[in-house]
Coordinates of C-alpha atoms (C1' of nucleotides) in Angstrom, one line a residue:
Chain A
M1 CA 60.7 65.2 179.2
P2 CA 57.1 66.4 179.6
R3 CA 57.2 70.1 179.9
R4 CA 53.9 72.0 179.8
V5 CA 53.0 72.4 176.2
D6 CA 50.6 74.5 174.1
H7 CA 47.9 72.1 173.1
E8 CA 46.5 74.2 170.4
E9 CA 49.8 74.5 168.7
R10 CA 50.3 70.8 169.0
R11 CA 46.9 70.1 167.5
T12 CA 47.8 72.5 164.6
D13 CA 51.0 70.6 163.9
I14 CA 49.3 67.3 163.8
A15 CA 46.5 68.6 161.7
E16 CA 49.0 69.9 159.1
A17 CA 50.6 66.5 159.1
L18 CA 47.2 65.1 158.4
L19 CA 46.8 67.4 155.5
R20 CA 50.2 66.5 154.1
V21 CA 49.5 62.8 154.2
A22 CA 46.0 63.4 152.7
A23 CA 47.5 65.4 149.9
R24 CA 50.1 62.6 149.2
R25 CA 48.0 59.5 149.6
G26 CA 44.4 60.6 149.5
L27 CA 42.1 61.4 152.4
H28 CA 40.6 57.9 152.3
A29 CA 44.0 56.3 152.9
V30 CA 45.2 58.4 155.9
G31 CA 45.5 56.4 159.2
M32 CA 46.3 57.5 162.6
R33 CA 49.7 55.9 162.4
D34 CA 50.5 57.7 159.2
V35 CA 49.6 61.1 160.7
A36 CA 51.7 60.3 163.8
A37 CA 54.7 59.3 161.7
E38 CA 54.4 62.4 159.5
A39 CA 54.2 64.7 162.5
G40 CA 57.1 62.9 164.1
V41 CA 55.2 61.9 167.2
S42 CA 54.0 58.6 168.6
L43 CA 50.6 57.2 167.8
R44 CA 49.6 57.7 171.4
L45 CA 50.2 61.5 171.1
V46 CA 47.7 61.8 168.2
Q47 CA 45.2 59.9 170.4
Y48 CA 46.0 62.1 173.3
Y49 CA 45.3 65.4 171.5
F50 CA 42.5 64.1 169.3
E51 CA 40.6 61.3 171.1
T52 CA 39.2 59.8 168.0
K53 CA 39.9 59.8 164.3
E54 CA 36.7 61.6 163.5
K55 CA 37.6 64.5 165.7
L56 CA 41.0 64.7 164.1
L57 CA 39.4 64.7 160.7
L58 CA 37.0 67.5 161.6
Y59 CA 39.7 69.6 163.1
G60 CA 41.8 69.1 160.0
L61 CA 39.0 70.2 157.8
R62 CA 38.4 73.3 159.9
H63 CA 42.0 74.1 159.8
L64 CA 42.1 73.7 156.0
A65 CA 39.1 76.0 155.7
G66 CA 40.8 78.5 157.9
R67 CA 44.0 78.5 155.9
F68 CA 41.9 79.0 152.7
G69 CA 40.2 82.0 154.2
E70 CA 43.6 83.5 155.1
R71 CA 44.7 82.9 151.6
V72 CA 41.8 84.7 150.1
T73 CA 42.2 87.8 152.4
A74 CA 45.9 87.8 151.6
R75 CA 45.2 87.8 147.9
I76 CA 42.7 90.6 148.4
R77 CA 45.2 92.7 150.3
A78 CA 47.8 92.0 147.7
A79 CA 45.4 93.6 145.2
G80 CA 46.0 97.0 146.8
D81 CA 43.7 98.9 149.1
D82 CA 40.1 99.2 148.2
P83 CA 40.3 97.0 145.1
G84 CA 37.3 97.1 142.8
P85 CA 34.7 94.3 142.8
R86 CA 36.4 92.6 139.9
A87 CA 39.7 92.4 141.6
M88 CA 38.1 90.9 144.7
I89 CA 36.2 88.4 142.6
E90 CA 39.4 87.5 140.8
A91 CA 41.1 87.0 144.2
M92 CA 38.3 84.8 145.5
L93 CA 38.1 82.6 142.4
G94 CA 41.8 82.5 141.8
A95 CA 42.5 81.3 145.3
A96 CA 40.4 78.3 144.7
L97 CA 42.2 77.2 141.6
P98 CA 44.9 74.5 142.3
T99 CA 48.0 76.4 141.2
D100 CA 50.6 75.6 143.9
E101 CA 50.9 72.8 146.4
E102 CA 48.8 74.4 149.1
S103 CA 45.9 75.1 146.8
R104 CA 46.1 71.7 145.3
T105 CA 45.9 70.2 148.7
F106 CA 43.0 72.4 149.5
H107 CA 41.1 71.5 146.4
L108 CA 41.8 67.8 146.7
V109 CA 41.0 67.4 150.4
Y110 CA 37.9 69.6 150.2
T111 CA 36.6 67.7 147.3
S112 CA 37.3 64.4 149.1
Y113 CA 35.4 65.7 152.1
A114 CA 32.5 66.9 149.9
V115 CA 32.2 63.4 148.4
L116 CA 32.3 61.8 151.8
S117 CA 29.6 64.1 153.1
V118 CA 27.2 62.7 150.5
T119 CA 27.1 59.3 152.1
D120 CA 28.1 60.2 155.7
R121 CA 25.6 62.3 157.5
A122 CA 27.9 63.0 160.5
L123 CA 30.1 64.9 158.0
A124 CA 27.2 66.4 156.2
A125 CA 25.9 67.9 159.4
Q126 CA 29.1 69.8 160.0
P127 CA 29.1 73.6 159.8
F128 CA 31.5 74.1 156.8
V129 CA 29.1 72.3 154.5
K130 CA 27.5 75.7 154.0
E131 CA 30.7 77.5 153.2
P132 CA 30.0 77.4 149.5
D133 CA 26.7 79.1 150.3
A134 CA 28.6 81.9 152.1
A135 CA 30.9 82.3 149.1
E136 CA 27.9 82.5 146.8
Q137 CA 26.3 85.2 148.9
A138 CA 29.5 87.2 148.9
L139 CA 29.8 86.9 145.2
V140 CA 26.2 88.1 144.6
A141 CA 26.9 91.1 146.9
L142 CA 30.1 92.0 144.9
L143 CA 28.3 91.7 141.6
R144 CA 25.4 93.8 142.9
Q145 CA 27.9 96.4 144.1
A146 CA 29.6 96.4 140.7
E147 CA 26.2 96.8 139.1
E148 CA 25.3 99.8 141.1
G149 CA 28.7 101.3 140.3
G150 CA 27.9 100.9 136.6
L151 CA 30.8 98.5 136.2
L152 CA 28.8 95.7 134.6
R153 CA 27.5 95.3 131.2
P154 CA 23.7 95.8 131.0
G155 CA 21.4 92.8 131.5
V156 CA 23.7 90.8 133.8
D157 CA 21.8 88.7 136.3
A158 CA 24.0 88.9 139.5
E159 CA 22.5 85.8 141.1
V160 CA 22.8 83.5 138.1
E161 CA 26.3 84.7 137.3
A162 CA 27.5 84.3 140.9
V163 CA 26.3 80.7 140.9
S164 CA 27.9 80.2 137.5
L165 CA 31.2 81.6 138.4
L166 CA 31.4 79.4 141.5
A167 CA 30.4 76.3 139.7
L168 CA 32.8 77.2 136.9
S169 CA 35.8 77.6 139.1
A170 CA 35.0 74.4 141.0
G171 CA 34.7 72.5 137.7
L172 CA 37.8 74.1 136.3
G173 CA 39.7 73.4 139.5
S174 CA 38.9 69.7 139.3
S175 CA 40.0 69.5 135.7
V176 CA 43.3 71.1 136.7
L177 CA 43.6 68.7 139.6
V178 CA 43.3 65.6 137.5
G179 CA 45.8 67.0 135.0
Q180 CA 43.4 67.6 132.2
R181 CA 44.2 71.3 132.0
A182 CA 47.0 73.7 132.9
P183 CA 46.3 76.1 135.7
E184 CA 46.9 79.0 133.4
A185 CA 44.3 77.8 130.9
A186 CA 41.8 77.6 133.7
A187 CA 42.6 81.1 134.8
G188 CA 42.2 82.2 131.2
V189 CA 38.7 80.8 131.0
L190 CA 37.7 82.5 134.3
D191 CA 39.1 85.8 133.0
H192 CA 37.1 85.4 129.8
H193 CA 33.9 85.2 131.7
L194 CA 34.8 88.2 133.9
D195 CA 35.4 90.1 130.7
R196 CA 32.0 89.1 129.6
L197 CA 30.4 90.4 132.7
F198 CA 32.4 93.6 133.3
R199 CA 32.6 96.6 130.9
Chain B
M1 CA 23.7 23.1 140.7
P2 CA 26.4 24.5 138.5
R3 CA 24.8 24.9 135.1
R4 CA 26.9 26.5 132.5
V5 CA 26.5 30.2 133.1
D6 CA 27.1 33.4 131.1
H7 CA 30.1 35.0 132.8
E8 CA 29.6 38.4 131.3
E9 CA 26.1 38.6 132.5
R10 CA 27.2 37.5 136.0
R11 CA 29.9 40.1 136.0
T12 CA 27.4 42.8 135.1
D13 CA 25.1 41.7 137.9
I14 CA 27.9 42.0 140.4
A15 CA 29.1 45.3 139.0
E16 CA 25.7 46.8 139.4
A17 CA 25.6 45.5 143.0
L18 CA 28.9 47.3 143.5
L19 CA 27.4 50.5 142.1
R20 CA 24.4 50.3 144.4
V21 CA 26.6 49.8 147.4
A22 CA 28.8 52.6 146.4
A23 CA 25.9 54.9 145.9
R24 CA 24.6 54.1 149.3
R25 CA 27.7 54.0 151.4
G26 CA 30.3 55.7 149.3
L27 CA 32.9 54.2 147.0
H28 CA 35.6 54.2 149.8
A29 CA 33.4 52.0 152.0
V30 CA 32.5 49.2 149.6
G31 CA 34.1 45.9 150.5
M32 CA 34.0 42.5 148.7
R33 CA 31.6 41.2 151.3
D34 CA 29.2 44.1 150.8
V35 CA 29.1 43.5 147.1
A36 CA 28.5 39.8 147.5
A37 CA 25.7 40.4 149.9
E38 CA 24.1 43.0 147.7
A39 CA 24.3 40.8 144.7
G40 CA 23.0 37.9 146.7
V41 CA 26.0 35.6 146.0
S42 CA 28.8 34.3 148.2
L43 CA 32.0 36.1 148.7
R44 CA 33.7 33.3 146.8
L45 CA 31.7 34.0 143.7
V46 CA 32.8 37.7 143.6
Q47 CA 36.4 36.4 143.9
Y48 CA 35.7 33.9 141.2
Y49 CA 34.5 36.3 138.5
F50 CA 36.8 39.2 139.5
E51 CA 40.0 37.8 140.9
T52 CA 40.9 41.0 142.8
K53 CA 39.1 44.0 144.2
E54 CA 40.9 46.3 141.9
K55 CA 39.6 44.5 138.8
L56 CA 36.1 44.6 140.2
L57 CA 36.5 48.3 140.7
L58 CA 37.7 49.0 137.2
Y59 CA 35.1 46.8 135.7
G60 CA 32.4 48.6 137.7
L61 CA 33.8 52.0 136.5
R62 CA 33.7 50.9 132.9
H63 CA 30.2 49.6 133.3
L64 CA 29.2 53.0 134.8
A65 CA 30.7 54.9 131.9
G66 CA 29.0 52.6 129.5
R67 CA 25.6 53.1 131.1
F68 CA 26.2 56.9 131.0
G69 CA 26.9 56.7 127.3
E70 CA 23.7 54.8 126.7
R71 CA 21.9 57.4 128.7
V72 CA 23.2 60.3 126.6
T73 CA 22.3 58.6 123.3
A74 CA 18.9 57.8 124.6
R75 CA 18.4 61.4 125.5
I76 CA 19.6 62.5 122.0
R77 CA 17.2 60.0 120.4
A78 CA 14.4 61.3 122.6
A79 CA 15.0 64.8 121.1
G80 CA 13.7 63.6 117.8
D81 CA 15.6 62.7 114.7
D82 CA 18.3 65.1 113.5
P83 CA 18.1 67.3 116.5
G84 CA 19.9 70.6 116.3
P85 CA 23.3 71.2 118.0
R86 CA 21.6 73.0 120.9
A87 CA 19.4 70.0 121.6
M88 CA 22.3 67.7 121.5
I89 CA 24.3 69.8 123.8
E90 CA 21.4 70.0 126.2
A91 CA 21.1 66.2 126.1
M92 CA 24.8 65.8 126.9
L93 CA 24.9 68.3 129.7
G94 CA 21.5 67.4 131.1
A95 CA 22.5 63.7 131.4
A96 CA 25.4 64.6 133.6
L97 CA 23.2 66.5 136.1
P98 CA 22.2 64.4 139.2
T99 CA 18.4 64.4 138.7
D100 CA 17.3 60.9 139.4
E101 CA 18.9 58.0 141.3
E102 CA 20.9 56.7 138.4
S103 CA 22.5 60.0 137.5
R104 CA 23.2 60.7 141.2
T105 CA 25.0 57.4 141.4
F106 CA 26.9 58.3 138.2
H107 CA 28.0 61.7 139.5
L108 CA 28.9 60.5 142.9
V109 CA 30.9 57.4 141.9
Y110 CA 32.6 59.2 139.0
T111 CA 33.7 62.0 141.2
S112 CA 34.9 59.5 143.8
Y113 CA 36.9 57.9 141.2
A114 CA 38.3 61.2 139.9
V115 CA 39.4 62.1 143.5
L116 CA 41.0 58.7 143.9
S117 CA 42.9 58.9 140.6
V118 CA 44.7 62.0 141.8
T119 CA 46.6 60.0 144.4
D120 CA 46.5 56.5 142.8
R121 CA 48.4 56.2 139.6
A122 CA 47.1 52.8 138.8
L123 CA 43.7 54.4 138.5
A124 CA 45.0 57.5 136.8
A125 CA 46.5 55.3 134.0
Q126 CA 43.1 53.9 133.2
P127 CA 41.5 54.7 129.8
F128 CA 38.4 56.5 131.0
V129 CA 40.4 59.3 132.6
K130 CA 40.3 60.9 129.2
E131 CA 36.6 60.6 128.8
P132 CA 36.1 64.2 129.8
D133 CA 38.5 65.1 127.0
A134 CA 36.4 63.2 124.5
A135 CA 33.3 65.1 125.7
E136 CA 35.1 68.3 125.4
Q137 CA 36.0 67.6 121.8
A138 CA 32.5 66.6 121.0
L139 CA 31.2 69.8 122.4
V140 CA 33.7 71.9 120.5
A141 CA 32.6 70.1 117.3
L142 CA 28.9 70.7 118.0
L143 CA 29.5 74.4 118.7
R144 CA 31.6 74.8 115.5
Q145 CA 28.8 73.1 113.6
A146 CA 26.3 75.5 115.1
E147 CA 28.6 78.4 114.2
E148 CA 28.8 77.4 110.6
G149 CA 25.0 77.0 110.5
G150 CA 24.7 80.6 111.8
L151 CA 23.0 79.5 115.0
L152 CA 25.4 81.2 117.4
R153 CA 25.6 84.8 118.4
P154 CA 28.6 86.5 116.9
G155 CA 31.9 86.5 118.7
V156 CA 31.4 83.2 120.5
D157 CA 34.7 81.2 121.0
A158 CA 33.7 77.6 120.6
E159 CA 36.7 76.2 122.4
V160 CA 36.5 78.4 125.5
E161 CA 32.7 77.9 125.7
A162 CA 33.0 74.2 125.4
V163 CA 35.4 74.0 128.3
S164 CA 33.2 76.4 130.2
L165 CA 30.0 74.5 129.7
L166 CA 31.7 71.2 130.8
A167 CA 33.2 72.7 133.9
L168 CA 30.0 74.5 134.7
S169 CA 27.9 71.4 134.5
A170 CA 30.4 69.4 136.6
G171 CA 30.4 72.2 139.2
L172 CA 26.6 72.5 139.2
G173 CA 26.3 68.7 139.4
S174 CA 28.4 68.6 142.5
S175 CA 26.4 71.4 144.2
V176 CA 23.2 69.5 143.5
L177 CA 24.8 66.3 144.8
V178 CA 25.7 67.8 148.2
G179 CA 22.2 69.3 148.4
Q180 CA 23.2 72.9 148.0
R181 CA 20.9 73.4 145.0
A182 CA 17.9 71.8 143.4
P183 CA 18.4 70.0 140.1
E184 CA 15.9 72.4 138.4
A185 CA 17.9 75.4 139.4
A186 CA 21.1 73.9 138.0
A187 CA 19.3 73.1 134.7
G188 CA 18.1 76.7 134.7
V189 CA 21.6 78.0 135.0
L190 CA 22.8 75.8 132.2
D191 CA 19.9 77.0 130.0
H192 CA 20.8 80.6 130.7
H193 CA 24.2 80.0 129.3
L194 CA 22.9 78.2 126.2
D195 CA 20.6 81.2 125.6
R196 CA 23.7 83.4 125.9
L197 CA 25.5 81.4 123.2
F198 CA 22.7 80.6 120.8
R199 CA 20.6 83.1 118.9
Chain C
dA1 C1' 58.6 67.0 200.8
dA2 C1' 54.5 64.7 199.3
dC3 C1' 51.2 64.2 195.9
dA4 C1' 48.1 64.8 192.2
dT5 C1' 48.2 65.8 187.4
dC6 C1' 50.1 66.1 182.8
dG7 C1' 52.6 64.4 178.8
dT8 C1' 54.4 60.5 176.6
dG9 C1' 55.7 55.7 175.4
dA10 C1' 54.9 50.9 174.4
dT11 C1' 51.9 47.5 173.5
dA12 C1' 47.7 44.8 173.4
dC13 C1' 42.8 43.9 171.7
dG14 C1' 39.0 43.2 168.8
dT15 C1' 37.5 43.9 164.2
dT16 C1' 37.4 44.2 159.4
dC17 C1' 39.3 43.5 155.0
dG18 C1' 41.4 41.3 150.9
dT19 C1' 43.0 37.1 149.5
dA20 C1' 44.0 32.1 149.5
dC21 C1' 42.9 27.3 150.3
dC22 C1' 40.2 23.1 150.4
dA23 C1' 36.2 20.6 149.2
dT24 C1' 32.5 19.1 146.1
dA25 C1' 28.4 18.8 143.2
dA26 C1' 26.9 19.3 138.4
dA27 C1' 27.9 19.0 133.6
dG28 C1' 30.1 18.0 129.4
dA29 C1' 33.8 14.9 126.8
dG30 C1' 35.6 10.4 125.6
Chain D
dC1 C1' 30.4 5.2 132.4
dT2 C1' 34.5 7.3 133.8
dC3 C1' 37.0 11.6 134.0
dT4 C1' 38.1 16.2 133.5
dT5 C1' 36.4 20.8 133.8
dT6 C1' 33.3 24.3 135.7
dA7 C1' 30.9 26.6 139.2
dT8 C1' 30.2 27.3 144.0
dG9 C1' 30.4 27.1 149.1
dG10 C1' 32.8 27.4 153.5
dT11 C1' 36.5 28.9 156.0
dA12 C1' 41.0 30.3 157.3
dC13 C1' 45.0 33.5 157.3
dG14 C1' 47.8 37.6 157.7
dA15 C1' 47.8 42.4 157.7
dA16 C1' 46.1 46.9 159.0
dC17 C1' 43.4 49.9 161.6
dG18 C1' 41.1 52.4 165.4
dT19 C1' 40.9 52.2 170.1
dA20 C1' 42.0 50.9 174.9
dT21 C1' 45.2 49.8 178.7
dC22 C1' 49.2 50.0 181.5
dA23 C1' 53.3 52.2 182.9
dC24 C1' 56.3 56.0 184.2
dG25 C1' 59.0 60.2 184.3
dA26 C1' 58.4 65.2 184.7
dT27 C1' 56.0 69.2 186.5
dG28 C1' 53.4 72.3 189.3
dT29 C1' 50.9 72.7 193.8
dT30 C1' 50.5 72.8 198.7

DNA sequence: AACATCGTGATACGTTCGTACCATAAAGAG
DNA sequence: CTCTTTATGGTACGAACGTATCACGATGTT
């Protein structure tokens, strides 16, 4: 049976199984055996490719972040070539809203991880803790660029508004996730604020 | 030894021990034995006052929500008698920001619970899921009241802004919690938006 | 052809967790 | 002064979980 196999592909398969289980039952409730069953492999295999649960977790998180990045760039590309700053901002913020199954999973698992990182310093030390920071800097740059192009209303503070938009979309995303609000309503609120910033 | 004892007081003690452990090690990691040790009682006692872990959890969550309510009203009272709508809104939103140990605990545990409720319908069915809804309605009412009093800038949509302020403070709170931002910076951003709404 | 390595399965071990059970001392009721 | 109820301690049980161990067939190398 054992042919030579692509380890990276295998790891990806297992990581996606992990994410599916996490989306269904919650990140706290996923065990090695669940992941193995979901991936259709034996427990031993999961152990073989990821020696420990923590490594599996971290790989899964990285994979999730990667998929989210692809999602954002896909959305930007879908906005045509050389889209304006507003379209790019809309692509970024819109990708983070839990609209379909994938973005719901992203939001849920990422929030779970963020909560865990507060009390677990091994997780907090991980590189993707600072991913929100990167998003913030990108947003500031986009707003500044729009400002220089005369696209913004006068008196807009790029830094404050970047922070606000990010916090807003995170908060709106959570309210959608728990079923308090429809995705469309959340998108509408975001749009309202972009209208407020842009001419 | 066994004198007649106030059960409600006992339950409160144990619930606060639960919250302390949850703040320190994360809600997912709290066990009955941890709570018992933290409260300085035997495991059996925790079982005696709360028959099951789920009941303990729910009681703890209710207790947390109650303490938060007291915190808000205390802040409102501290703003003088008959404070204006803006002061009341500031009191509400400011209480939710993780500034001291108690509000950090509140934010962390409440977020943990929200995450859990996405994948656990027993939790999702609980009454305090709709607490954000109540806060939203209160905010809308305050903004409408301010509008009628001519305190708002023209063209402000009370409903949209109420949703925005709530989502904003939730998002800002989380970023403070994970150490991305200082509490003062978050408060500053909130203030900036209140300045935007009020004359 | 012989052999070391890789991929995979089955299963066992030690721990932790929630819960259940048994015992018993103190306190109020009659 | 008995007797039932209340409050509390100690401990045991069964399940689940992460991890480790043993075994073995297939593959590539020399």
